[in-house]
Each structure stands twice: as structure tokens, then as C-alpha cells.
PDB file of N, CA and C in Angstrom:
ATOM      1  N   UNK A   1     -29.171   8.479 -20.200  1.00  0.00           N
ATOM      2  CA  UNK A   1     -28.201   8.132 -19.189  1.00  0.00           C
ATOM      3  C   UNK A   1     -27.816   6.656 -19.289  1.00  0.00           C
ATOM      4  N   UNK A   2     -28.791   5.821 -19.585  1.00  0.00           N
ATOM      5  CA  UNK A   2     -28.540   4.392 -19.680  1.00  0.00           C
ATOM      6  C   UNK A   2     -27.552   4.088 -20.811  1.00  0.00           C
ATOM      7  N   UNK A   3     -27.713   4.750 -21.942  1.00  0.00           N
ATOM      8  CA  UNK A   3     -26.816   4.523 -23.083  1.00  0.00           C
ATOM      9  C   UNK A   3     -25.393   4.982 -22.773  1.00  0.00           C
ATOM     10  N   UNK A   4     -25.257   6.067 -22.015  1.00  0.00           N
ATOM     11  CA  UNK A   4     -23.926   6.553 -21.652  1.00  0.00           C
ATOM     12  C   UNK A   4     -23.216   5.539 -20.764  1.00  0.00           C
ATOM     13  N   UNK A   5     -23.915   5.000 -19.787  1.00  0.00           N
ATOM     14  CA  UNK A   5     -23.321   4.011 -18.884  1.00  0.00           C
ATOM     15  C   UNK A   5     -22.971   2.739 -19.653  1.00  0.00           C
ATOM     16  N   UNK A   6     -23.839   2.315 -20.555  1.00  0.00           N
ATOM     17  CA  UNK A   6     -23.535   1.137 -21.372  1.00  0.00           C
ATOM     18  C   UNK A   6     -22.314   1.379 -22.254  1.00  0.00           C
ATOM     19  N   UNK A   7     -22.198   2.562 -22.804  1.00  0.00           N
ATOM     20  CA  UNK A   7     -21.051   2.892 -23.655  1.00  0.00           C
ATOM     21  C   UNK A   7     -19.758   2.904 -22.850  1.00  0.00           C
ATOM     22  N   UNK A   8     -19.796   3.476 -21.657  1.00  0.00           N
ATOM     23  CA  UNK A   8     -18.614   3.485 -20.795  1.00  0.00           C
ATOM     24  C   UNK A   8     -18.219   2.059 -20.419  1.00  0.00           C
ATOM     25  N   UNK A   9     -19.194   1.231 -20.076  1.00  0.00           N
ATOM     26  CA  UNK A   9     -18.915  -0.164 -19.759  1.00  0.00           C
ATOM     27  C   UNK A   9     -18.319  -0.909 -20.938  1.00  0.00           C
ATOM     28  N   UNK A  10     -18.838  -0.637 -22.135  1.00  0.00           N
ATOM     29  CA  UNK A  10     -18.307  -1.288 -23.333  1.00  0.00           C
ATOM     30  C   UNK A  10     -16.870  -0.852 -23.604  1.00  0.00           C
ATOM     31  N   UNK A  11     -16.578   0.430 -23.419  1.00  0.00           N
ATOM     32  CA  UNK A  11     -15.216   0.916 -23.647  1.00  0.00           C
ATOM     33  C   UNK A  11     -14.232   0.318 -22.634  1.00  0.00           C
ATOM     34  N   UNK A  12     -14.652   0.192 -21.391  1.00  0.00           N
ATOM     35  CA  UNK A  12     -13.800  -0.431 -20.373  1.00  0.00           C
ATOM     36  C   UNK A  12     -13.574  -1.903 -20.720  1.00  0.00           C
ATOM     37  N   UNK A  13     -14.625  -2.584 -21.159  1.00  0.00           N
ATOM     38  CA  UNK A  13     -14.518  -3.985 -21.563  1.00  0.00           C
ATOM     39  C   UNK A  13     -13.536  -4.140 -22.733  1.00  0.00           C
ATOM     40  N   UNK A  14     -13.651  -3.281 -23.732  1.00  0.00           N
ATOM     41  CA  UNK A  14     -12.776  -3.353 -24.905  1.00  0.00           C
ATOM     42  C   UNK A  14     -11.321  -3.078 -24.521  1.00  0.00           C
ATOM     43  N   UNK A  15     -11.096  -2.140 -23.590  1.00  0.00           N
ATOM     44  CA  UNK A  15      -9.736  -1.882 -23.118  1.00  0.00           C
ATOM     45  C   UNK A  15      -9.155  -3.120 -22.432  1.00  0.00           C
ATOM     46  N   UNK A  16      -9.968  -3.818 -21.670  1.00  0.00           N
ATOM     47  CA  UNK A  16      -9.503  -5.034 -21.018  1.00  0.00           C
ATOM     48  C   UNK A  16      -9.165  -6.138 -22.009  1.00  0.00           C
ATOM     49  N   UNK A  17     -10.036  -6.318 -22.983  1.00  0.00           N
ATOM     50  CA  UNK A  17      -9.782  -7.334 -24.014  1.00  0.00           C
ATOM     51  C   UNK A  17      -8.547  -6.969 -24.829  1.00  0.00           C
ATOM     52  N   UNK A  18      -8.419  -5.692 -25.181  1.00  0.00           N
ATOM     53  CA  UNK A  18      -7.233  -5.243 -25.919  1.00  0.00           C
ATOM     54  C   UNK A  18      -5.962  -5.430 -25.109  1.00  0.00           C
ATOM     55  N   UNK A  19      -6.041  -5.178 -23.811  1.00  0.00           N
ATOM     56  CA  UNK A  19      -4.882  -5.396 -22.948  1.00  0.00           C
ATOM     57  C   UNK A  19      -4.488  -6.854 -22.867  1.00  0.00           C
ATOM     58  N   UNK A  20      -5.485  -7.733 -22.789  1.00  0.00           N
ATOM     59  CA  UNK A  20      -5.177  -9.170 -22.777  1.00  0.00           C
ATOM     60  C   UNK A  20      -4.571  -9.623 -24.103  1.00  0.00           C
ATOM     61  N   UNK A  21      -5.124  -9.135 -25.204  1.00  0.00           N
ATOM     62  CA  UNK A  21      -4.550  -9.485 -26.500  1.00  0.00           C
ATOM     63  C   UNK A  21      -3.120  -8.970 -26.635  1.00  0.00           C
ATOM     64  N   UNK A  22      -2.868  -7.775 -26.118  1.00  0.00           N
ATOM     65  CA  UNK A  22      -1.508  -7.249 -26.162  1.00  0.00           C
ATOM     66  C   UNK A  22      -0.563  -8.097 -25.331  1.00  0.00           C
ATOM     67  N   UNK A  23      -0.987  -8.496 -24.139  1.00  0.00           N
ATOM     68  CA  UNK A  23      -0.121  -9.292 -23.276  1.00  0.00           C
ATOM     69  C   UNK A  23       0.171 -10.667 -23.866  1.00  0.00           C
ATOM     70  N   UNK A  24      -0.818 -11.260 -24.509  1.00  0.00           N
ATOM     71  CA  UNK A  24      -0.651 -12.611 -25.034  1.00  0.00           C
ATOM     72  C   UNK A  24      -0.030 -12.662 -26.418  1.00  0.00           C
ATOM     73  N   UNK A  25      -0.355 -11.691 -27.280  1.00  0.00           N
ATOM     74  CA  UNK A  25       0.100 -11.762 -28.665  1.00  0.00           C
ATOM     75  C   UNK A  25       0.984 -10.602 -29.105  1.00  0.00           C
ATOM     76  N   UNK A  26       0.945  -9.485 -28.386  1.00  0.00           N
ATOM     77  CA  UNK A  26       1.715  -8.315 -28.793  1.00  0.00           C
ATOM     78  C   UNK A  26       0.954  -7.380 -29.719  1.00  0.00           C
ATOM     79  N   UNK A  27      -0.284  -7.699 -30.038  1.00  0.00           N
ATOM     80  CA  UNK A  27      -1.102  -6.836 -30.893  1.00  0.00           C
ATOM     81  C   UNK A  27      -1.717  -5.719 -30.064  1.00  0.00           C
ATOM     82  N   UNK A  28      -2.281  -4.738 -30.722  1.00  0.00           N
ATOM     83  CA  UNK A  28      -3.033  -3.639 -30.102  1.00  0.00           C
ATOM     84  C   UNK A  28      -2.200  -2.825 -29.109  1.00  0.00           C
ATOM     85  N   UNK A  29      -0.932  -2.646 -29.379  1.00  0.00           N
ATOM     86  CA  UNK A  29      -0.095  -1.933 -28.410  1.00  0.00           C
ATOM     87  C   UNK A  29      -0.302  -0.425 -28.435  1.00  0.00           C
ATOM     88  N   UNK A  30      -0.889   0.109 -29.474  1.00  0.00           N
ATOM     89  CA  UNK A  30      -1.027   1.559 -29.568  1.00  0.00           C
ATOM     90  C   UNK A  30      -2.200   2.101 -28.770  1.00  0.00           C
ATOM     91  N   UNK A  31      -3.270   1.341 -28.591  1.00  0.00           N
ATOM     92  CA  UNK A  31      -4.470   1.911 -27.991  1.00  0.00           C
ATOM     93  C   UNK A  31      -4.886   1.279 -26.674  1.00  0.00           C
ATOM     94  N   UNK A  32      -4.033   0.458 -26.080  1.00  0.00           N
ATOM     95  CA  UNK A  32      -4.389  -0.095 -24.777  1.00  0.00           C
ATOM     96  C   UNK A  32      -3.914   0.833 -23.660  1.00  0.00           C
ATOM     97  N   UNK A  33      -4.786   1.140 -22.735  1.00  0.00           N
ATOM     98  CA  UNK A  33      -4.499   2.081 -21.660  1.00  0.00           C
ATOM     99  C   UNK A  33      -3.473   1.511 -20.690  1.00  0.00           C
ATOM    100  N   UNK A  34      -3.562   0.232 -20.409  1.00  0.00           N
ATOM    101  CA  UNK A  34      -2.700  -0.391 -19.403  1.00  0.00           C
ATOM    102  C   UNK A  34      -1.238  -0.272 -19.796  1.00  0.00           C
ATOM    103  N   UNK A  35      -0.943  -0.379 -21.047  1.00  0.00           N
ATOM    104  CA  UNK A  35       0.430  -0.329 -21.520  1.00  0.00           C
ATOM    105  C   UNK A  35       1.043   1.063 -21.338  1.00  0.00           C
ATOM    106  N   UNK A  36       0.253   2.099 -21.421  1.00  0.00           N
ATOM    107  CA  UNK A  36       0.758   3.464 -21.375  1.00  0.00           C
ATOM    108  C   UNK A  36       0.894   4.024 -19.960  1.00  0.00           C
ATOM    109  N   UNK A  37       0.343   3.373 -18.965  1.00  0.00           N
ATOM    110  CA  UNK A  37       0.452   3.829 -17.579  1.00  0.00           C
ATOM    111  C   UNK A  37       1.552   3.002 -16.914  1.00  0.00           C
ATOM    112  N   UNK A  38       2.618   3.681 -16.510  1.00  0.00           N
ATOM    113  CA  UNK A  38       3.830   2.986 -16.064  1.00  0.00           C
ATOM    114  C   UNK A  38       3.616   2.065 -14.869  1.00  0.00           C
ATOM    115  N   UNK A  39       2.914   2.518 -13.843  1.00  0.00           N
ATOM    116  CA  UNK A  39       2.778   1.690 -12.649  1.00  0.00           C
ATOM    117  C   UNK A  39       1.811   0.527 -12.835  1.00  0.00           C
ATOM    118  N   UNK A  40       1.041   0.516 -13.929  1.00  0.00           N
ATOM    119  CA  UNK A  40       0.151  -0.617 -14.214  1.00  0.00           C
ATOM    120  C   UNK A  40       0.765  -1.615 -15.195  1.00  0.00           C
ATOM    121  N   UNK A  41       1.782  -1.206 -15.918  1.00  0.00           N
ATOM    122  CA  UNK A  41       2.307  -2.059 -16.982  1.00  0.00           C
ATOM    123  C   UNK A  41       2.956  -3.345 -16.458  1.00  0.00           C
ATOM    124  N   UNK A  42       3.429  -3.340 -15.211  1.00  0.00           N
ATOM    125  CA  UNK A  42       4.018  -4.564 -14.655  1.00  0.00           C
ATOM    126  C   UNK A  42       2.962  -5.622 -14.354  1.00  0.00           C
ATOM    127  N   UNK A  43       1.738  -5.182 -14.123  1.00  0.00           N
ATOM    128  CA  UNK A  43       0.634  -6.086 -13.790  1.00  0.00           C
ATOM    129  C   UNK A  43      -0.412  -6.084 -14.898  1.00  0.00           C
ATOM    130  N   UNK A  44       0.035  -6.146 -16.124  1.00  0.00           N
ATOM    131  CA  UNK A  44      -0.840  -5.977 -17.272  1.00  0.00           C
ATOM    132  C   UNK A  44      -1.969  -6.987 -17.370  1.00  0.00           C
ATOM    133  N   UNK A  45      -1.683  -8.245 -17.140  1.00  0.00           N
ATOM    134  CA  UNK A  45      -2.718  -9.274 -17.273  1.00  0.00           C
ATOM    135  C   UNK A  45      -3.778  -9.111 -16.182  1.00  0.00           C
ATOM    136  N   UNK A  46      -3.330  -8.889 -14.945  1.00  0.00           N
ATOM    137  CA  UNK A  46      -4.284  -8.719 -13.846  1.00  0.00           C
ATOM    138  C   UNK A  46      -5.176  -7.502 -14.076  1.00  0.00           C
ATOM    139  N   UNK A  47      -4.584  -6.380 -14.447  1.00  0.00           N
ATOM    140  CA  UNK A  47      -5.357  -5.157 -14.666  1.00  0.00           C
ATOM    141  C   UNK A  47      -6.315  -5.337 -15.841  1.00  0.00           C
ATOM    142  N   UNK A  48      -5.905  -6.032 -16.878  1.00  0.00           N
ATOM    143  CA  UNK A  48      -6.780  -6.264 -18.027  1.00  0.00           C
ATOM    144  C   UNK A  48      -7.970  -7.142 -17.653  1.00  0.00           C
ATOM    145  N   UNK A  49      -7.737  -8.154 -16.830  1.00  0.00           N
ATOM    146  CA  UNK A  49      -8.843  -9.002 -16.365  1.00  0.00           C
ATOM    147  C   UNK A  49      -9.806  -8.183 -15.518  1.00  0.00           C
ATOM    148  N   UNK A  50      -9.272  -7.316 -14.655  1.00  0.00           N
ATOM    149  CA  UNK A  50     -10.122  -6.450 -13.838  1.00  0.00           C
ATOM    150  C   UNK A  50     -10.939  -5.515 -14.730  1.00  0.00           C
ATOM    151  N   UNK A  51     -10.345  -4.990 -15.793  1.00  0.00           N
ATOM    152  CA  UNK A  51     -11.075  -4.124 -16.717  1.00  0.00           C
ATOM    153  C   UNK A  51     -12.192  -4.877 -17.434  1.00  0.00           C
ATOM    154  N   UNK A  52     -11.943  -6.112 -17.830  1.00  0.00           N
ATOM    155  CA  UNK A  52     -12.980  -6.913 -18.493  1.00  0.00           C
ATOM    156  C   UNK A  52     -14.148  -7.154 -17.535  1.00  0.00           C
ATOM    157  N   UNK A  53     -13.852  -7.561 -16.319  1.00  0.00           N
ATOM    158  CA  UNK A  53     -14.906  -7.841 -15.340  1.00  0.00           C
ATOM    159  C   UNK A  53     -15.664  -6.562 -14.987  1.00  0.00           C
ATOM    160  N   UNK A  54     -14.946  -5.459 -14.810  1.00  0.00           N
ATOM    161  CA  UNK A  54     -15.591  -4.186 -14.495  1.00  0.00           C
ATOM    162  C   UNK A  54     -16.476  -3.713 -15.633  1.00  0.00           C
ATOM    163  N   UNK A  55     -16.009  -3.864 -16.862  1.00  0.00           N
ATOM    164  CA  UNK A  55     -16.819  -3.476 -18.012  1.00  0.00           C
ATOM    165  C   UNK A  55     -18.105  -4.268 -18.110  1.00  0.00           C
ATOM    166  N   UNK A  56     -18.018  -5.567 -17.878  1.00  0.00           N
ATOM    167  CA  UNK A  56     -19.223  -6.404 -17.901  1.00  0.00           C
ATOM    168  C   UNK A  56     -20.165  -6.001 -16.769  1.00  0.00           C
ATOM    169  N   UNK A  57     -19.612  -5.743 -15.589  1.00  0.00           N
ATOM    170  CA  UNK A  57     -20.449  -5.354 -14.449  1.00  0.00           C
ATOM    171  C   UNK A  57     -21.155  -4.027 -14.697  1.00  0.00           C
ATOM    172  N   UNK A  58     -20.475  -3.085 -15.310  1.00  0.00           N
ATOM    173  CA  UNK A  58     -21.093  -1.786 -15.605  1.00  0.00           C
ATOM    174  C   UNK A  58     -22.188  -1.946 -16.651  1.00  0.00           C
ATOM    175  N   UNK A  59     -21.951  -2.776 -17.663  1.00  0.00           N
ATOM    176  CA  UNK A  59     -22.985  -2.985 -18.681  1.00  0.00           C
ATOM    177  C   UNK A  59     -24.211  -3.673 -18.097  1.00  0.00           C
ATOM    178  N   UNK A  60     -23.997  -4.626 -17.191  1.00  0.00           N
ATOM    179  CA  UNK A  60     -25.122  -5.295 -16.541  1.00  0.00           C
ATOM    180  C   UNK A  60     -25.852  -4.325 -15.617  1.00  0.00           C
ATOM    181  N   UNK A  61     -25.112  -3.507 -14.899  1.00  0.00           N
ATOM    182  CA  UNK A  61     -25.710  -2.549 -13.975  1.00  0.00           C
ATOM    183  C   UNK A  61     -26.487  -1.471 -14.723  1.00  0.00           C
ATOM    184  N   UNK A  62     -26.147  -1.228 -15.971  1.00  0.00           N
ATOM    185  CA  UNK A  62     -26.870  -0.218 -16.753  1.00  0.00           C
ATOM    186  C   UNK A  62     -28.336  -0.612 -16.961  1.00  0.00           C
ATOM    187  N   UNK A  63     -28.614  -1.899 -16.922  1.00  0.00           N
ATOM    188  CA  UNK A  63     -29.999  -2.354 -17.073  1.00  0.00           C
ATOM    189  C   UNK A  63     -30.870  -1.952 -15.882  1.00  0.00           C
ATOM    190  N   UNK A  64     -30.245  -1.702 -14.749  1.00  0.00           N
ATOM    191  CA  UNK A  64     -31.010  -1.327 -13.553  1.00  0.00           C
ATOM    192  C   UNK A  64     -31.410   0.150 -13.563  1.00  0.00           C
ATOM    193  N   UNK A  65     -30.838   0.926 -14.475  1.00  0.00           N
ATOM    194  CA  UNK A  65     -31.154   2.356 -14.540  1.00  0.00           C
ATOM    195  C   UNK A  65     -32.511   2.540 -15.183  1.00  0.00           C
ATOM    196  N   UNK A  66     -33.361   3.254 -14.496  1.00  0.00           N
ATOM    197  CA  UNK A  66     -34.692   3.558 -15.040  1.00  0.00           C
ATOM    198  C   UNK A  66     -34.567   4.798 -15.926  1.00  0.00           C
ATOM    199  N   UNK A  67     -35.207   4.745 -17.077  1.00  0.00           N
ATOM    200  CA  UNK A  67     -35.150   5.917 -17.973  1.00  0.00           C
ATOM    201  C   UNK A  67     -36.321   6.826 -17.778  1.00  0.00           C
TER     202      UNK A  67
END
């Protein structure tokens, strides 16, 4: 269970970083989730920062899970 939560946190973190890179440089436009959801695309930088912070929080919280 701990590895699954860490993996989910890592994927959320990577989506946030990819979204920030897309907003700043135009790269990674094919696989960023924020770009493909219409109502989030106007707030791309904010949503990407939230994804980065959420991903880090989930990865840190995974350490609290007892196996």
C-alpha cells in the first residue's frame, strides 16, 4: 500500500512539473493533464503548482503508512 501511495504522489508531482514546464517553455504539451482539461487550462500555472505541492505532500504522507 505504501508503494502505491508513493507512486501516485510521484505521478501527481510529475504532472505538476510537466505543467509548469509547458506553461513556461511550451514543452511537454502532449502528456500534461492540465492542458487537456478545458476549465483548468486558463489557470495552468496555479493548478500546476498545486499539483507539485500535493504530490510532495502525498509522498511525505506515505511514510506515515505502516506496512
